[in-house]
Coordinates of C-alpha atoms in Angstrom, one line a residue:
D7 CA -35.2 28.2 -25.1
V8 CA -32.9 25.7 -27.0
V9 CA -29.6 27.1 -28.4
R10 CA -26.2 25.6 -29.5
V11 CA -23.6 25.1 -26.8
P12 CA -20.6 27.3 -27.7
P13 CA -18.3 25.0 -29.7
S14 CA -15.2 25.5 -27.7
I15 CA -17.1 24.5 -24.5
H16 CA -18.8 21.6 -26.0
A17 CA -15.5 20.3 -27.4
K18 CA -13.9 20.3 -23.9
L19 CA -16.9 18.6 -22.3
K20 CA -17.1 16.0 -25.2
K21 CA -13.4 15.2 -24.7
A22 CA -13.9 14.6 -21.0
V23 CA -16.9 12.4 -21.7
D24 CA -15.2 10.4 -24.4
E25 CA -12.2 9.8 -22.1
G26 CA -14.6 8.6 -19.3
I27 CA -16.6 6.3 -21.7
A28 CA -13.3 4.7 -22.7
Q29 CA -12.9 3.7 -19.1
W30 CA -16.5 2.8 -18.6
D31 CA -16.1 0.1 -16.1
N32 CA -14.0 2.4 -13.9
L33 CA -16.4 5.3 -13.9
R34 CA -18.0 5.8 -10.5
E35 CA -21.8 5.3 -10.0
E36 CA -23.9 8.2 -8.7
Q37 CA -25.3 7.5 -5.3
Q38 CA -28.5 8.6 -3.4
V39 CA -30.6 9.2 -6.4
A40 CA -33.1 6.4 -6.0
D41 CA -35.9 8.8 -5.0
S42 CA -35.7 10.6 -8.3
I43 CA -34.0 8.4 -10.9
Y44 CA -35.6 5.0 -11.6
G45 CA -34.2 2.1 -13.5
P46 CA -32.0 -0.9 -13.2
Y47 CA -28.8 1.0 -13.0
N48 CA -27.5 4.1 -11.2
P49 CA -26.1 6.8 -13.5
K50 CA -22.4 6.8 -14.2
F51 CA -20.5 10.1 -13.5
V52 CA -17.6 11.8 -15.2
D53 CA -15.9 14.1 -12.6
L54 CA -14.7 17.3 -14.5
G55 CA -12.5 18.8 -11.8
P56 CA -11.5 22.4 -12.6
L57 CA -13.3 22.2 -15.9
A58 CA -16.7 22.4 -14.2
Q59 CA -15.8 25.9 -12.7
E60 CA -14.4 27.0 -16.0
V61 CA -17.6 26.1 -17.8
I62 CA -19.9 27.8 -15.2
K63 CA -17.8 31.0 -15.4
E64 CA -17.8 31.1 -19.2
M65 CA -21.5 30.4 -19.5
R66 CA -22.7 33.0 -16.9
V67 CA -23.0 35.8 -19.5
L68 CA -25.2 33.7 -21.7
H69 CA -27.5 32.9 -18.8
E70 CA -27.6 36.6 -18.0
Q71 CA -28.5 37.5 -21.6
W72 CA -31.3 34.9 -21.5
S73 CA -32.8 35.9 -18.2
G74 CA -32.1 39.7 -18.3
L75 CA -30.6 39.4 -14.8
Q76 CA -27.3 39.7 -13.1
L77 CA -26.4 36.3 -11.8
R78 CA -24.2 34.5 -9.3
A79 CA -23.0 31.0 -10.2
T80 CA -24.1 28.3 -7.7
S81 CA -23.6 24.9 -9.2
A82 CA -22.2 23.0 -12.2
Y83 CA -23.2 19.4 -11.7
G84 CA -22.0 16.6 -14.0
V85 CA -21.3 15.0 -16.2
R86 CA -24.1 12.6 -15.4
L87 CA -24.5 9.6 -17.7
Y88 CA -28.0 8.2 -17.4
R89 CA -28.1 4.5 -18.3
N90 CA -30.4 2.2 -20.3
G91 CA -33.8 1.9 -18.8
S92 CA -33.6 5.1 -16.7
S93 CA -36.4 7.6 -16.1
M94 CA -36.6 10.7 -13.9
V95 CA -39.5 11.8 -11.8
M96 CA -41.1 15.2 -12.5
H97 CA -39.5 17.6 -9.9
N98 CA -38.4 21.1 -9.1
D99 CA -34.8 22.0 -8.2
K100 CA -33.5 23.8 -5.1
P101 CA -35.5 27.1 -4.7
Q102 CA -32.7 29.2 -3.3
T103 CA -29.8 28.5 -5.6
H104 CA -31.1 26.7 -8.8
V105 CA -33.1 29.6 -10.3
I106 CA -31.7 30.3 -13.8
S107 CA -30.4 27.1 -15.2
S108 CA -29.4 25.1 -18.3
I109 CA -29.0 21.5 -19.4
M110 CA -26.0 21.2 -21.6
H111 CA -26.3 17.9 -23.6
I112 CA -23.0 16.5 -24.5
A113 CA -23.5 13.1 -26.1
H114 CA -25.7 10.0 -26.1
E115 CA -25.9 6.5 -27.5
Y116 CA -29.4 5.5 -28.4
D117 CA -30.5 2.0 -29.5
D118 CA -32.5 3.8 -32.2
D119 CA -31.9 7.5 -33.1
S120 CA -35.6 7.7 -34.0
E121 CA -36.5 7.2 -30.3
P122 CA -34.8 10.1 -28.4
W123 CA -35.2 10.7 -24.7
P124 CA -37.1 14.0 -24.2
I125 CA -37.1 16.2 -21.1
E126 CA -40.5 17.5 -20.2
I127 CA -41.0 21.0 -18.7
E128 CA -44.2 22.6 -17.5
D129 CA -44.3 26.3 -18.3
H130 CA -45.8 29.1 -16.2
N131 CA -49.2 28.4 -17.8
G132 CA -49.2 24.7 -16.8
Q133 CA -48.5 23.4 -20.2
L134 CA -46.1 20.6 -20.7
H135 CA -43.4 20.7 -23.4
A136 CA -41.3 17.8 -24.6
V137 CA -37.8 18.7 -25.8
S138 CA -35.4 16.2 -27.4
L139 CA -31.9 17.8 -27.3
K140 CA -29.3 16.9 -29.8
A141 CA -25.6 16.5 -28.8
G142 CA -24.2 20.0 -28.6
E143 CA -27.5 21.7 -27.7
M144 CA -28.5 23.3 -24.4
L145 CA -31.8 24.2 -22.9
F146 CA -32.4 27.3 -20.7
Y147 CA -35.0 26.9 -18.1
E148 CA -36.1 28.0 -14.6
S149 CA -35.4 24.8 -12.8
A150 CA -36.7 26.0 -9.3
A151 CA -40.0 27.3 -10.7
C152 CA -40.8 24.9 -13.6
L153 CA -41.7 21.2 -13.0
H154 CA -39.5 19.0 -15.2
G155 CA -38.4 15.4 -15.6
R156 CA -38.1 12.5 -18.0
R157 CA -41.1 10.2 -17.7
Q158 CA -40.1 7.9 -20.6
T159 CA -37.4 5.2 -20.2
L160 CA -34.1 5.7 -21.9
K161 CA -33.5 3.2 -24.7
G162 CA -29.7 3.2 -25.2
K163 CA -26.4 2.9 -23.4
Y164 CA -26.0 6.4 -22.0
Y165 CA -27.2 10.0 -22.1
A166 CA -24.6 12.5 -20.9
S167 CA -25.4 16.0 -19.7
I168 CA -24.1 18.7 -17.3
F169 CA -26.5 21.0 -15.3
V170 CA -25.5 24.6 -14.8
H171 CA -27.3 26.7 -12.1
Y172 CA -27.3 30.4 -11.1
M173 CA -29.2 32.7 -8.8
P174 CA -30.0 36.5 -9.1
K175 CA -27.5 38.7 -7.4
E176 CA -30.3 41.0 -6.3
K177 CA -32.2 39.4 -3.5
S178 CA -35.3 41.6 -4.0
I179 CA -35.8 39.7 -7.3
W180 CA -35.7 36.2 -5.8
D181 CA -35.1 35.3 -2.2
F182 CA -36.9 32.0 -1.6
S183 CA -35.8 29.0 0.5
L184 CA -37.2 25.5 1.0
E185 CA -38.7 26.8 4.3
D186 CA -40.5 29.5 2.4
V187 CA -42.0 26.9 0.0
I188 CA -43.2 24.7 2.9
N189 CA -44.6 27.7 4.8
N190 CA -46.6 28.8 1.8
V191 CA -48.4 25.5 1.3
P192 CA -52.1 26.3 1.9
P193 CA -53.5 25.0 5.2
H194 CA -56.2 22.9 3.5
W195 CA -53.6 21.0 1.4
R196 CA -53.7 17.9 3.5
Q197 CA -57.5 17.8 4.0
G198 CA -58.7 14.4 3.0
V199 CA -55.2 13.1 2.2
I200 CA -54.7 9.7 3.9
E201 CA -51.0 8.9 3.1
G202 CA -49.2 8.6 6.4
E203 CA -46.0 10.0 5.0
G204 CA -47.4 12.1 2.1
S205 CA -46.4 11.4 -1.5
R206 CA -43.1 10.6 -3.0
W207 CA -40.4 13.3 -2.5
A208 CA -38.0 14.3 -5.3
G209 CA -35.4 17.0 -4.6
Q210 CA -37.4 20.0 -3.3
C211 CA -40.6 18.8 -4.8
L212 CA -43.5 16.6 -4.0
T213 CA -44.3 14.5 -7.1
V214 CA -47.8 14.4 -8.5
D215 CA -49.7 11.4 -9.9
S216 CA -50.9 13.4 -12.8
C217 CA -47.4 13.2 -14.2
V218 CA -46.6 9.5 -13.6
T219 CA -43.1 8.5 -14.5
D220 CA -42.1 5.1 -16.0
L221 CA -40.8 2.7 -13.3
V222 CA -42.1 4.8 -10.4
P223 CA -42.3 2.6 -7.3
P224 CA -45.7 1.9 -5.7
R225 CA -47.1 4.3 -3.0
T226 CA -46.8 3.2 0.6
V227 CA -49.8 4.2 2.7
K228 CA -49.7 3.6 6.4
G229 CA -47.2 0.8 5.8
E230 CA -49.2 -0.9 3.0
I231 CA -47.8 -1.0 -0.5
V232 CA -50.5 0.4 -2.8
H233 CA -50.2 -0.3 -6.5
N234 CA -53.4 1.7 -7.5
I235 CA -53.9 4.7 -5.4
T236 CA -57.2 5.6 -7.0
Q237 CA -58.6 2.2 -6.2
Y238 CA -57.3 2.5 -2.7
Y239 CA -59.3 5.7 -2.2
L240 CA -62.4 4.0 -3.6
D241 CA -62.0 0.9 -1.5
H242 CA -61.5 2.9 1.7
K243 CA -64.3 5.4 0.8
T244 CA -62.2 8.2 2.1
P245 CA -63.0 11.7 0.9
H246 CA -60.2 13.5 -0.8
Y247 CA -59.6 16.4 -3.0
Y248 CA -57.6 14.8 -5.7
S249 CA -58.4 12.6 -8.7
A250 CA -55.4 10.9 -10.3
R251 CA -55.2 11.2 -14.0
H252 CA -52.4 10.5 -16.5
I253 CA -51.2 13.3 -18.7
P254 CA -49.8 12.0 -22.0
L255 CA -46.5 13.1 -23.4
P256 CA -46.9 16.3 -25.3
P257 CA -46.3 16.1 -29.1
K258 CA -42.8 16.8 -30.3
S259 CA -44.1 19.8 -32.3
E260 CA -44.5 21.7 -29.0
A261 CA -40.7 21.8 -28.5
P262 CA -39.3 25.3 -29.0
P263 CA -37.1 25.8 -32.1
V264 CA -33.4 25.7 -31.8
R265 CA -31.7 29.1 -32.1
L266 CA -28.0 29.9 -32.6
L267 CA -26.2 31.8 -29.9
E268 CA -25.0 34.2 -32.6
D269 CA -28.7 35.4 -33.0
D270 CA -28.5 36.9 -29.5
L271 CA -24.9 38.3 -29.6

């Protein structure tokens, strides 16, 4: 669901971002994101200090209303400023702590406002939805359960967002760890798969070639750089249980309508 960020919260976040952008060259760059964020530049980062905890506390009730669950705050990450030419691999977030989440979009500077930078989310029925958030809007989603990413490249100077995460207080509702995810992979999953190290990792998720992201690096198979994995399988005549296919970006009309928070209060 897409709703408006409460104006008072957005104003505080926008002020912090504006102050950071005014000192652009002095903003720190986010590190250790090369496995999931592709492009010529690492994201810039605006450290919020105590404001991050203030935001996650104030936003908890809205996430509880959306999910129908009592929640415990686990993480407020941002503000991340993606930079020109960036894309993000399709992935899932941490299964134990990033259960009920939202992306709060604060500001952006596009080269052309008619070419926004959508996030794609796969719903529980396997359907992809492309959502282009406006500044001051937020998207509720189940970030541990639903595959999501930004396969297109950003065309603009920056795209600024903060990511807010919660987990249910009641463990009987959700009590999964990364080990649980790994242990529940079917035994036949690797039959016929010839990659020595598996596929590309992103956060807690193994990426899939059916959701290829712009700028994704080539696959490395047994030390060999492979630019076309399908052709590699054909050349080596190795049986496998997967046929790579490219899923196009879903039409914008599939994005959910924006609702005002007042509609739920």
